[in-house]
Coordinates of C-alpha atoms in Angstrom, one line a residue:
Chain A
M1 CA 0.0 0.0 0.0
V2 CA 3.0 2.3 0.4
T3 CA 3.6 4.9 -2.3
S4 CA 5.7 8.0 -2.3
V5 CA 3.3 10.7 -3.5
L6 CA 3.9 12.6 -0.3
R7 CA 7.6 11.7 0.3
R8 CA 9.3 14.0 2.8
I9 CA 6.1 15.9 3.5
R10 CA 5.6 16.6 7.2
V11 CA 2.0 16.4 8.4
V12 CA 0.5 16.9 11.9
V13 CA -2.7 15.0 12.6
G14 CA -5.0 15.0 15.7
S15 CA -8.5 15.4 17.1
I16 CA -9.0 18.7 18.8
G17 CA -10.1 19.8 22.2
D18 CA -12.3 17.4 24.2
D19 CA -12.9 15.0 21.3
I20 CA -11.9 11.4 22.0
H21 CA -12.8 9.8 18.7
V22 CA -9.8 7.9 17.5
V23 CA -10.9 6.0 14.4
G24 CA -10.9 8.9 12.0
I25 CA -7.4 10.2 12.9
T26 CA -6.1 6.6 12.9
L27 CA -7.2 6.0 9.4
L28 CA -6.1 9.4 8.2
G29 CA -2.6 8.8 9.7
H30 CA -2.4 5.5 8.0
A31 CA -3.4 6.9 4.6
L32 CA -0.9 9.8 4.8
R33 CA 1.9 7.6 6.0
N34 CA 1.2 5.0 3.3
A35 CA 1.4 7.8 0.8
G36 CA 4.9 8.5 2.0
A37 CA 4.4 11.4 4.4
D38 CA 6.1 11.8 7.8
V39 CA 3.0 11.7 10.1
I40 CA 3.2 13.4 13.5
Q41 CA 0.2 11.8 15.2
L42 CA -1.0 13.9 18.2
G43 CA -3.9 11.6 18.9
I44 CA -7.2 12.4 20.7
Q45 CA -8.0 15.5 22.9
T46 CA -5.2 17.6 21.5
S47 CA -5.3 21.3 22.7
P48 CA -4.9 24.1 20.1
A49 CA -1.6 25.0 21.8
E50 CA -0.3 21.5 21.3
F51 CA -1.2 21.6 17.7
V52 CA 0.6 24.9 17.3
A53 CA 3.7 23.6 19.2
A54 CA 3.9 20.5 17.0
A55 CA 3.4 22.4 13.8
V56 CA 6.2 24.8 14.7
T57 CA 8.7 22.4 16.1
E58 CA 8.1 19.7 13.5
D59 CA 8.1 22.3 10.7
A60 CA 4.9 20.9 9.4
D61 CA 3.8 21.4 5.8
A62 CA 0.2 20.6 6.7
V63 CA -2.1 20.3 9.8
F64 CA -5.1 18.0 9.7
V65 CA -7.8 18.4 12.4
S66 CA -10.3 15.5 12.5
S67 CA -13.3 16.0 14.8
S68 CA -16.4 14.0 15.5
N69 CA -18.0 15.4 18.6
G70 CA -19.2 18.7 17.1
H71 CA -16.9 20.9 19.3
A72 CA -14.2 21.6 16.7
G73 CA -15.7 25.2 16.2
I74 CA -15.0 25.9 19.9
F75 CA -11.3 25.1 19.7
C76 CA -10.2 25.8 16.1
P77 CA -10.1 29.6 16.3
D78 CA -7.4 29.3 18.9
L79 CA -5.4 26.9 16.7
V80 CA -5.5 29.3 13.7
A81 CA -4.7 32.3 15.8
G82 CA -1.8 30.4 17.5
L83 CA -0.3 29.5 14.2
R84 CA -0.5 33.1 12.9
E85 CA 1.1 34.3 16.1
A86 CA 3.9 31.8 15.8
G87 CA 4.5 32.8 12.2
A88 CA 3.7 29.3 11.0
D89 CA 1.8 28.8 7.7
P90 CA 1.0 25.1 7.2
I91 CA -1.9 24.2 4.9
L92 CA -4.9 23.7 7.2
Y93 CA -7.5 21.0 6.9
V94 CA -10.4 20.1 9.0
G95 CA -13.0 17.4 8.6
G96 CA -15.5 15.2 10.3
N97 CA -18.7 16.0 12.2
L98 CA -18.1 19.7 12.6
S99 CA -21.4 20.9 14.0
V100 CA -23.4 19.8 17.1
S101 CA -26.7 19.8 15.3
A102 CA -27.0 17.5 12.3
A103 CA -29.6 19.9 11.0
T104 CA -27.0 22.6 10.3
P105 CA -26.7 23.0 6.5
W106 CA -23.3 21.8 5.3
D107 CA -22.6 25.0 3.4
E108 CA -23.0 27.0 6.6
V109 CA -20.5 24.7 8.4
R110 CA -18.0 24.9 5.5
E111 CA -18.3 28.6 5.3
R112 CA -17.7 29.0 9.1
F113 CA -14.4 27.0 9.0
A114 CA -13.2 28.5 5.8
R115 CA -13.6 32.0 7.3
M116 CA -11.7 30.8 10.3
G117 CA -8.7 30.1 7.9
F118 CA -9.0 26.5 6.9
D119 CA -7.9 25.7 3.4
R120 CA -10.2 22.8 3.0
V121 CA -13.2 21.7 5.1
Y122 CA -14.5 18.1 4.7
P123 CA -17.9 16.8 5.5
P124 CA -18.6 13.5 7.4
R125 CA -17.8 10.3 5.5
T126 CA -14.9 11.7 3.6
L127 CA -12.4 9.0 2.8
P128 CA -8.8 9.5 3.8
D129 CA -7.7 9.0 0.2
Q130 CA -9.4 12.3 -0.7
A131 CA -7.2 14.1 1.8
V132 CA -4.1 12.5 0.3
R133 CA -5.0 13.6 -3.2
D134 CA -5.9 17.2 -2.1
L135 CA -2.7 17.6 -0.1
A136 CA -0.6 16.6 -3.1
A137 CA -2.6 19.1 -5.3
D138 CA -2.4 21.9 -2.7
L139 CA 1.4 21.4 -2.3
R140 CA 1.9 21.6 -6.0
A141 CA -0.3 24.7 -6.2
R142 CA 1.9 26.3 -3.5
G143 CA 4.9 25.4 -5.6
S144 CA 6.6 24.3 -2.4
S145 CA 7.2 20.8 -3.5
D146 CA 8.9 18.6 -6.1
L147 CA 6.0 16.2 -5.9
P148 CA 5.4 14.0 -8.8
E149 CA 2.4 14.6 -11.0
Q150 CA -0.9 13.3 -9.7
G151 CA -1.6 9.8 -11.0
S152 CA -3.8 7.0 -9.9
Q153 CA -2.3 6.4 -6.5
N154 CA -2.9 3.1 -4.8
V155 CA -3.3 4.2 -1.2
Chain B
M1 CA 13.0 -1.3 44.8
S2 CA 15.1 -1.0 41.8
D3 CA 15.0 2.2 39.8
Q4 CA 13.9 0.5 36.6
V5 CA 10.4 -0.9 36.5
S6 CA 10.5 -4.7 36.3
N7 CA 8.3 -7.7 37.1
E8 CA 10.1 -8.3 40.4
M9 CA 7.8 -8.6 43.4
L10 CA 7.3 -5.4 45.3
D11 CA 9.0 -5.6 48.7
L12 CA 6.4 -5.6 51.5
D13 CA 8.0 -2.7 53.3
E14 CA 7.9 -0.8 50.1
L15 CA 4.2 -1.6 49.7
R16 CA 3.6 -0.3 53.2
A17 CA 5.4 2.9 52.4
Q18 CA 3.5 3.4 49.2
R19 CA 0.2 2.8 50.9
A20 CA 0.9 5.4 53.5
S21 CA 1.9 7.9 50.8
V22 CA -1.0 7.2 48.5
F23 CA -3.6 7.4 51.2
H24 CA -2.1 10.6 52.6
R25 CA -1.9 12.3 49.2
Q26 CA -5.2 11.2 47.7
L27 CA -7.4 10.9 50.7
S28 CA -5.6 12.7 53.6
R29 CA -5.8 9.8 55.9
E30 CA -4.0 6.7 57.2
P31 CA -4.3 3.5 55.2
Y32 CA -7.0 1.0 56.1
D33 CA -6.0 -1.4 58.8
L34 CA -5.2 -4.6 56.8
D35 CA -5.6 -7.0 59.7
E36 CA -9.1 -5.7 60.4
A37 CA -9.9 -5.7 56.6
W38 CA -8.7 -9.3 56.2
D39 CA -10.9 -10.5 59.1
F40 CA -14.0 -9.1 57.4
A41 CA -13.0 -10.1 53.9
R42 CA -12.1 -13.6 54.9
S43 CA -15.5 -14.5 56.4
N44 CA -17.2 -12.6 53.5
A45 CA -15.2 -14.6 50.9
E46 CA -16.0 -17.9 52.7
R47 CA -19.7 -16.9 52.5
C48 CA -19.6 -15.7 48.9
G49 CA -16.3 -15.7 47.0
M50 CA -15.8 -15.2 43.3
A51 CA -12.8 -17.6 43.0
A52 CA -14.9 -20.5 44.5
T53 CA -17.8 -19.7 42.1
L54 CA -15.5 -19.7 39.1
A55 CA -13.6 -22.8 40.2
R56 CA -16.9 -24.7 40.5
A57 CA -18.0 -23.6 37.1
K58 CA -14.7 -24.6 35.5
S59 CA -14.8 -28.1 37.0
T60 CA -18.4 -28.7 36.0
G61 CA -18.3 -27.1 32.6
D62 CA -20.8 -24.4 33.5
T63 CA -20.7 -20.8 32.5
V64 CA -21.2 -18.0 35.1
A65 CA -23.1 -15.1 33.5
I66 CA -21.9 -11.7 34.8
P67 CA -23.5 -8.4 33.8
R68 CA -22.1 -4.8 34.1
A69 CA -24.0 -2.3 36.2
G70 CA -23.6 0.5 38.7
V71 CA -25.7 3.5 39.9
A72 CA -24.9 6.3 42.4
H73 CA -27.5 5.8 45.2
W74 CA -26.8 3.1 47.7
D75 CA -30.5 1.9 47.8
A76 CA -30.7 1.8 44.0
Q77 CA -27.4 -0.1 43.8
L78 CA -28.7 -2.7 46.2
E79 CA -31.9 -3.1 44.3
L80 CA -30.0 -3.4 41.1
M81 CA -27.7 -6.1 42.5
R82 CA -30.6 -8.1 43.9
T83 CA -32.5 -7.9 40.6
L84 CA -29.4 -9.2 38.7
S85 CA -28.9 -11.9 41.2
A86 CA -32.6 -13.0 40.9
A87 CA -32.2 -13.0 37.1
G88 CA -29.4 -15.5 37.4
A89 CA -26.2 -13.5 37.5
G90 CA -23.6 -15.8 39.1
V91 CA -21.5 -12.8 40.2
V92 CA -22.9 -9.3 40.6
P93 CA -21.1 -6.1 39.7
I94 CA -20.5 -2.8 41.2
T95 CA -19.4 -0.5 38.3
V96 CA -17.6 2.5 39.7
D97 CA -18.4 6.0 38.3
S98 CA -15.9 7.8 36.2
L99 CA -15.3 10.8 38.6
T100 CA -14.1 8.3 41.2
R101 CA -12.0 6.5 38.6
S102 CA -10.3 9.8 37.8
L103 CA -9.6 10.4 41.6
K104 CA -12.1 13.3 41.8
F105 CA -13.5 11.8 45.1
E106 CA -15.0 15.1 46.3
D107 CA -16.8 15.8 43.0
A108 CA -18.2 12.3 43.1
A109 CA -19.5 12.9 46.7
K110 CA -21.2 16.1 45.6
A111 CA -22.9 14.2 42.7
L112 CA -23.9 11.4 45.0
A113 CA -25.7 14.0 47.2
Q114 CA -27.7 15.1 44.2
S115 CA -28.6 11.5 43.3
T116 CA -31.8 9.8 44.4
P117 CA -32.9 6.1 44.1
D118 CA -34.7 7.0 40.9
R119 CA -32.2 9.3 39.4
S120 CA -28.4 8.7 39.3
V121 CA -26.3 11.8 38.5
L122 CA -23.3 9.5 38.2
N123 CA -22.5 6.7 35.7
G124 CA -21.7 4.3 38.4
Y125 CA -21.3 3.7 42.2
P126 CA -19.0 6.3 43.9
L127 CA -17.1 3.8 45.9
L128 CA -14.9 6.2 47.9
A129 CA -17.8 8.5 48.7
H130 CA -19.8 5.6 50.1
G131 CA -16.8 4.3 51.9
V132 CA -15.9 0.9 53.4
E133 CA -18.6 0.5 56.0
R134 CA -21.5 1.3 53.7
T135 CA -20.1 -0.9 51.0
R136 CA -19.5 -3.8 53.3
E137 CA -23.2 -3.5 54.2
L138 CA -24.1 -3.5 50.5
I139 CA -22.0 -6.5 49.7
S140 CA -23.2 -8.4 52.8
S141 CA -26.8 -7.8 51.6
V142 CA -26.5 -9.8 48.4
D143 CA -26.3 -13.6 48.0
R144 CA -23.7 -13.5 45.2
P145 CA -20.0 -12.8 45.0
V146 CA -19.3 -9.1 44.0
I147 CA -16.9 -7.8 41.4
V148 CA -15.9 -4.2 41.5
R149 CA -15.5 -2.9 37.9
A150 CA -13.4 0.2 37.1
N151 CA -10.8 1.1 34.6
A152 CA -8.1 3.8 34.8
I153 CA -4.3 4.0 35.2
D154 CA -4.4 4.8 38.9
L155 CA -7.0 2.7 40.8
R156 CA -5.0 2.1 44.0
L157 CA -7.6 3.6 46.4
V158 CA -10.5 2.1 44.4
A159 CA -8.9 -1.3 44.8
E160 CA -8.0 -0.7 48.5
T161 CA -11.6 0.3 49.2
A162 CA -13.1 -2.6 47.1
F163 CA -11.0 -5.3 48.8
A164 CA -11.6 -3.9 52.3
S165 CA -15.3 -3.8 51.6
G166 CA -15.5 -7.5 50.5
A167 CA -15.2 -7.4 46.7
T168 CA -13.7 -10.7 45.6
G169 CA -13.2 -9.7 42.0
F170 CA -11.5 -6.7 40.3
V171 CA -10.9 -5.7 36.7
S172 CA -8.2 -4.7 34.3
G173 CA -4.5 -4.2 34.3
P174 CA -1.8 -2.0 32.8
M175 CA -2.1 -3.0 29.1
Y176 CA -5.8 -2.4 28.9
A177 CA -6.0 0.6 31.2
T178 CA -3.0 2.4 29.7
L179 CA -3.0 1.6 26.0
E180 CA -6.7 1.4 25.4
Y181 CA -8.0 4.0 27.8
S182 CA -5.4 6.7 28.4
K183 CA -4.0 9.3 26.0
L184 CA -0.8 10.3 27.8
G185 CA -0.2 7.6 30.4
S186 CA 3.0 5.5 29.8
L187 CA 3.5 1.9 30.9
E188 CA 6.5 3.1 33.0
V189 CA 4.1 5.1 35.1
S190 CA 1.0 2.9 35.1
I191 CA 2.6 -0.5 35.7
P192 CA 3.9 0.4 39.2
N193 CA 0.4 1.6 40.1
W194 CA -1.0 -1.7 39.0
Q195 CA 1.8 -3.6 40.7
Y196 CA 0.7 -2.0 44.0
I197 CA -2.8 -3.3 43.4
F198 CA -1.7 -6.8 42.4
R199 CA 0.7 -7.0 45.4
L200 CA -2.1 -6.0 47.7
M201 CA -4.3 -8.7 46.1
G202 CA -1.4 -11.1 46.7
E203 CA -1.4 -10.1 50.4
Y204 CA -5.2 -10.7 50.7
A205 CA -4.7 -14.1 49.0
A206 CA -1.9 -14.9 51.5
H207 CA -4.3 -14.1 54.3
G208 CA -7.1 -16.3 53.2
V209 CA -8.9 -13.9 50.8
P210 CA -8.6 -15.1 47.2
I211 CA -9.4 -12.2 44.9
V212 CA -10.0 -12.7 41.1
E213 CA -8.6 -10.3 38.6
D214 CA -9.8 -9.9 35.0
A215 CA -7.0 -9.7 32.5
I216 CA -8.6 -7.8 29.6
G217 CA -5.4 -7.2 27.6
F218 CA -6.0 -5.6 24.2
A219 CA -9.7 -6.1 23.9
Q220 CA -10.7 -3.2 21.6
S221 CA -13.4 -0.7 22.6
G222 CA -15.7 -0.1 19.6
T223 CA -13.7 -1.8 16.9
C224 CA -12.6 -5.4 16.1
S225 CA -9.1 -6.7 16.5
V226 CA -7.1 -9.8 15.5
P227 CA -7.6 -12.4 18.3
S228 CA -3.9 -13.3 18.5
L229 CA -3.0 -9.7 19.2
M230 CA -5.7 -9.5 21.9
H231 CA -4.3 -12.6 23.5
V232 CA -0.8 -10.9 23.7
G233 CA -2.2 -8.2 25.9
V234 CA -4.0 -10.7 28.1
V235 CA -0.9 -12.8 28.7
L236 CA 1.3 -9.8 29.5
D237 CA -1.3 -8.4 32.0
A238 CA -1.6 -11.9 33.5
L239 CA 2.2 -12.2 33.9
I240 CA 2.4 -8.8 35.6
M241 CA -0.4 -9.8 38.0
A242 CA 1.2 -13.1 38.8
G243 CA 4.5 -11.4 39.4
Q244 CA 3.0 -9.7 42.4
G245 CA 1.2 -12.7 43.8
V246 CA -2.2 -12.7 42.2
K247 CA -3.5 -16.3 42.2
H248 CA -6.8 -16.2 40.3
I249 CA -6.8 -14.7 36.8
V250 CA -9.6 -14.4 34.3
P251 CA -8.2 -14.2 30.7
Y252 CA -10.6 -12.3 28.5
Q253 CA -11.8 -13.0 25.0
M254 CA -13.9 -10.3 23.3
L255 CA -16.4 -12.0 21.0
Q256 CA -16.6 -10.5 17.5
G257 CA -19.4 -12.4 15.7
H258 CA -17.4 -15.0 13.8
V259 CA -18.2 -18.1 15.7
A260 CA -15.3 -20.3 14.7
Q261 CA -12.8 -17.6 15.3
D262 CA -14.4 -16.7 18.6
V263 CA -14.4 -20.3 19.9
A264 CA -10.8 -20.6 18.9
G265 CA -10.0 -17.3 20.7
C266 CA -11.5 -18.5 23.9
L267 CA -9.5 -21.8 23.7
A268 CA -6.3 -20.1 22.6
V269 CA -6.3 -17.4 25.3
G270 CA -6.7 -20.0 28.0
T271 CA -3.9 -22.2 26.6
L272 CA -1.6 -19.2 26.1
T273 CA -2.2 -17.7 29.6
D274 CA -1.5 -21.1 31.3
E275 CA 1.5 -21.8 29.1
Y276 CA 3.3 -18.5 29.7
L277 CA 2.4 -18.4 33.4
A278 CA 4.0 -21.8 33.8
K279 CA 7.0 -20.8 31.6
L280 CA 7.7 -17.9 33.9
G281 CA 7.3 -19.9 37.1
F282 CA 3.7 -19.0 38.0
G283 CA 2.3 -22.5 37.6
D284 CA 0.2 -22.3 40.8
V285 CA -2.0 -19.5 39.3
R286 CA -5.6 -20.6 38.5
T287 CA -7.2 -19.3 35.4
Y288 CA -10.9 -19.0 34.3
V289 CA -11.4 -17.9 30.7
A290 CA -14.1 -15.2 30.2
S291 CA -15.9 -14.6 26.9
S292 CA -17.2 -11.1 26.7
D293 CA -20.0 -10.0 24.4
W294 CA -19.1 -7.7 21.5
N295 CA -17.7 -4.4 22.5
G296 CA -18.6 -2.4 19.5
A297 CA -21.7 -1.0 17.9
F298 CA -24.7 -3.2 18.7
P299 CA -27.9 -3.4 16.6
S300 CA -30.6 -1.1 18.0
R301 CA -33.4 -3.4 17.1
Q302 CA -34.0 -5.8 20.0
P303 CA -34.5 -9.0 17.9
D304 CA -31.2 -8.2 16.1
A305 CA -29.5 -7.7 19.4
Y306 CA -30.8 -11.1 20.5
G307 CA -29.2 -12.5 17.4
L308 CA -25.8 -11.0 18.1
L309 CA -26.0 -12.2 21.7
A310 CA -26.9 -15.7 20.4
A311 CA -23.8 -15.7 18.1
N312 CA -21.7 -14.7 21.1
V313 CA -23.3 -17.2 23.5
L314 CA -22.9 -19.9 20.9
A315 CA -19.1 -19.4 20.8
C316 CA -18.9 -19.2 24.6
A317 CA -20.9 -22.4 25.0
I318 CA -18.9 -24.3 22.4
A319 CA -15.7 -23.2 24.1
R320 CA -17.2 -23.9 27.5
T321 CA -15.8 -20.7 29.1
P322 CA -16.4 -20.6 32.8
V323 CA -17.5 -16.9 32.5
N324 CA -19.5 -14.9 30.1
Y325 CA -19.7 -11.1 30.5
V326 CA -23.2 -10.3 29.3
K327 CA -24.2 -7.3 27.4
T328 CA -27.9 -6.6 26.9
I329 CA -30.5 -6.3 24.2
E330 CA -30.6 -2.6 24.9
E331 CA -26.8 -2.1 24.3
G332 CA -27.5 -0.3 21.0
I333 CA -29.9 2.1 22.7
G334 CA -28.2 3.2 25.9
V335 CA -27.9 2.3 29.6
P336 CA -30.0 -0.9 29.9
T337 CA -33.0 -1.2 32.2
A338 CA -33.0 -3.9 34.9
A339 CA -35.6 -5.8 32.8
A340 CA -33.4 -5.8 29.7
N341 CA -30.4 -6.9 31.8
A342 CA -32.5 -9.7 33.4
A343 CA -33.8 -10.9 30.0
S344 CA -30.3 -10.9 28.5
I345 CA -28.9 -12.9 31.4
R346 CA -31.7 -15.4 31.2
F347 CA -31.2 -15.7 27.4
T348 CA -27.5 -16.3 27.9
R349 CA -28.0 -18.9 30.6
Y350 CA -30.6 -20.7 28.5
L351 CA -28.5 -20.9 25.4
T352 CA -25.3 -22.0 27.2
H353 CA -27.4 -24.7 29.0
L354 CA -28.7 -26.0 25.7
I355 CA -25.4 -25.8 23.6
S356 CA -22.7 -26.5 26.1
R357 CA -23.5 -30.2 26.3
Q358 CA -23.1 -30.5 22.5
A359 CA -19.8 -28.6 22.6
A360 CA -17.5 -31.4 21.6
S361 CA -19.4 -32.1 18.4
L362 CA -19.3 -28.4 17.4
I363 CA -15.5 -28.0 17.4
S364 CA -15.1 -27.8 13.7
P365 CA -12.0 -28.0 11.5
E366 CA -12.4 -24.3 11.1
V367 CA -12.1 -23.8 14.8
Q368 CA -8.9 -25.9 14.8
F369 CA -7.5 -23.9 11.9
E370 CA -8.2 -20.6 13.7
L371 CA -6.8 -22.0 17.0
E372 CA -3.5 -23.0 15.4
L373 CA -3.2 -19.6 13.7
N374 CA -3.9 -17.7 16.9
L375 CA -1.3 -19.7 18.9
M376 CA 1.3 -19.3 16.2
E377 CA 0.9 -15.5 15.9
A378 CA 0.5 -14.8 19.6
R379 CA 3.6 -17.0 20.6
A380 CA 5.7 -15.2 18.0
I381 CA 4.8 -11.7 19.4
L382 CA 5.0 -12.8 23.0
D383 CA 8.4 -14.4 22.6
A384 CA 9.8 -11.3 20.9
V385 CA 8.4 -9.1 23.7
L386 CA 9.9 -11.3 26.4
D387 CA 13.2 -11.4 24.5
M388 CA 13.4 -7.7 24.5
G389 CA 13.1 -7.7 28.3
D390 CA 15.6 -10.6 28.8
G391 CA 12.6 -12.7 30.0
D392 CA 11.0 -9.9 32.0
P393 CA 7.5 -9.1 30.7
V394 CA 7.5 -5.6 32.2
R395 CA 10.8 -4.5 30.6
G396 CA 9.9 -6.3 27.5
S397 CA 6.5 -4.6 27.1
I398 CA 8.0 -1.2 27.5
S399 CA 10.8 -1.8 25.0
A400 CA 8.6 -3.6 22.5
L401 CA 6.0 -0.9 22.6
A402 CA 8.6 1.8 21.7
V403 CA 9.6 0.0 18.5
G404 CA 6.2 -1.3 17.5
V405 CA 7.0 -5.0 18.2
L406 CA 4.1 -4.4 20.5
D407 CA 1.4 -2.4 18.7
I408 CA -2.4 -2.2 18.6
P409 CA -5.0 -0.7 16.3
F410 CA -7.1 2.4 17.1
S411 CA -5.3 3.2 20.4
P412 CA -5.9 6.6 21.9
N413 CA -2.4 6.4 23.6
V414 CA 0.4 8.5 22.2
H415 CA 3.0 5.9 23.2
V416 CA 1.5 3.4 20.8
R417 CA 2.8 3.3 17.3
G418 CA -0.7 2.5 15.9
N419 CA 0.6 1.1 12.7
V420 CA -1.6 -2.0 12.9
L421 CA -5.0 -2.2 11.2
P422 CA -7.5 -5.0 11.3
V423 CA -10.0 -5.9 8.6
R424 CA -12.6 -8.7 8.3
D425 CA -12.3 -11.3 5.7
A426 CA -15.2 -12.2 3.4
D427 CA -16.6 -14.5 6.1
G428 CA -16.2 -12.0 8.9
A429 CA -13.2 -13.4 10.7
V430 CA -10.7 -10.6 11.6
R431 CA -7.3 -10.5 9.9
F432 CA -4.3 -8.1 9.7
L433 CA -4.8 -5.6 6.9
D434 CA -1.5 -3.9 8.1
R435 CA 0.7 -5.7 10.6
G436 CA 3.0 -2.7 11.2
A437 CA 6.2 -4.0 12.8
L438 CA 4.6 -7.0 14.6
P439 CA 7.0 -9.9 14.4
L440 CA 4.6 -12.4 12.7
P441 CA 6.0 -15.6 11.2
A442 CA 6.0 -15.9 7.4
A443 CA 3.6 -18.8 7.5
A444 CA 1.1 -16.7 9.4
L445 CA 1.4 -13.8 7.0
R446 CA 0.8 -16.2 4.1
I447 CA -2.3 -17.6 5.7
E448 CA -3.6 -14.1 6.6
A449 CA -3.1 -13.0 3.0
E450 CA -4.9 -16.1 1.6
R451 CA -7.8 -15.5 3.9
L452 CA -8.2 -11.9 2.7
A453 CA -8.1 -12.9 -0.9
S454 CA -11.9 -13.5 -1.1
R455 CA -12.7 -10.1 0.3
R456 CA -10.1 -8.5 -2.1
A457 CA -11.7 -10.3 -5.0
R458 CA -15.1 -8.9 -4.0
S459 CA -14.0 -5.3 -4.0
G460 CA -14.1 -3.7 -7.4
S461 CA -10.4 -2.8 -7.5
G462 CA -9.2 -6.1 -6.2
E463 CA -7.6 -4.1 -3.3
L464 CA -8.8 -3.5 0.2
S465 CA -9.2 0.2 1.2
Y466 CA -9.9 2.3 4.2
Q467 CA -13.5 2.1 3.3
D468 CA -13.4 -1.7 4.1
V469 CA -12.1 -0.9 7.6
I470 CA -14.8 1.7 8.1
D471 CA -17.5 -0.7 6.8
D472 CA -16.3 -3.2 9.5
L473 CA -17.2 -0.8 12.3
S474 CA -20.9 -1.5 11.6
F475 CA -20.4 -5.2 10.5
L476 CA -22.6 -6.5 13.3
E477 CA -25.5 -4.2 12.4
F478 CA -28.0 -5.2 9.8
E479 CA -30.5 -3.1 7.8
E480 CA -30.5 -0.3 10.3
P481 CA -34.0 1.1 10.5
T482 CA -34.7 4.3 8.6
L483 CA -38.2 5.1 9.9
P484 CA -40.3 8.2 9.2
E485 CA -39.9 11.0 11.8
G486 CA -41.5 10.1 15.1
G487 CA -41.3 6.3 14.4
D488 CA -39.8 4.1 17.1
P489 CA -36.4 3.0 15.8
H490 CA -36.1 0.3 18.4
S491 CA -39.2 -1.7 17.6

């Protein structure tokens, strides 16, 4: 399953705040690692400050926040502000169940996190492979990488 | 005590010093008087002891059904225990609330004050807030042995209070509590906490109070796992228990809905635990295998939940496990009512009664196949772990975890590599999709790959993907109801 589409790319992954859901970040970590990335897995219940510290000390190219308990909106503003304060500029992704009420329209949720500063916002049931493809494309768009052209990656 | 954590037995003076320090720090009082506690606990264990109940079941081929249950109010807890006893539970539980488990004893006492017999503010029985005297009264009021159920990396005062109050069973150990339930806790820190508890149990045993300890190992919460890997955690926990003098151990097998693999798991975990206990010089330890109903998502429809319980009980009855930890037909809905608990216990007892006498005829070639695979894989990992500790399971576990020779899927713990992934094969048996750095023999890897071929072939691309792992999370649900608004999803 291992490819090298994200070789040498450094990625921080974790669930934020009071969220204990471990399956999403586990699968995301596997997918990114199998695509060649160096994955810094922060695990469940990671505070915004821990995300910022890891992004800075690990010189992360990207930060992935996965959340399932609907509380991501409470903690994510501090994460974005902390990164700005620290002068770090990783590509920011957030995904999962991002609102407490399932009745909240998805466009509203996406808009809220996009305004916060996230580069991509993923709805529930997104597969990890999507994140791998998007990260590769976003890195190329930033011109910060010598990544190979996107092909059919077996991840 | 040596500076490095090891499986060496804790010196008795060192235990005394640690008791004084823990009681002072966490409870601002002197430790319980052990001579007084042993006097009460000895006569209580003679009246109703869990070890005797399990030994009887093991020798006659019976299965003791044990539910899980706990509420805040003393009167309600007694009522609950009596109801479960009347329903046929062979041992009755006191599940401790999570504030107490996280050492917030004062907060638990406040929440207890707000609880009534009809309304529990806590998700269990606040053991420290009720205290030894009241809990002795509770345990003395039921006609079954009592197991205190809790899980955390520091349960020293919960254990002290449970044993002094007359509990003759306790749960968990460092592998499960640390690697399955804690984010930041390390084995270096949690193992000594557990060794304190196991040493204390050893002292109770030496003074005529046998206490049973459940070795849960790497039973997953919410997801499936490969049985051989679950066995490794059980055996390591058991070796650490025995190292401190625990004499009665319950090796766990979480049932996952594939009957042949589940039967094999129950048989293998008993064989492996006995084998490694003997190998490390703990041949006098008695073991009683427990099958435990599926830990993950349950069907919300009651008839479906009965079906899942039946698949679990079938495996337990064929393997003739002395214990079955019973979930309920309301597991998929929430905290079960007493009636649901009673019905599930009755159902479990009925089906084990019916099937267990046919057990020998139901050990199929597929069970033998799974059994041999489990033993081969688990021994390879266990031997590698023990080698890394020069024969010491504590040192070996710590070293092996750091390099992924010991590794589990879906762990919340930051010290776990987490490079292992399980997936079900086309028949529903659980295999390694990714084995990480686990030292599995080539023969086992070949078998694992062969068994996954049918599921690979079924997927469009011929490859297994993360979607397959995600699909497995709801493997034991079937046609989940999608009713119009206002409809009852549980009917």
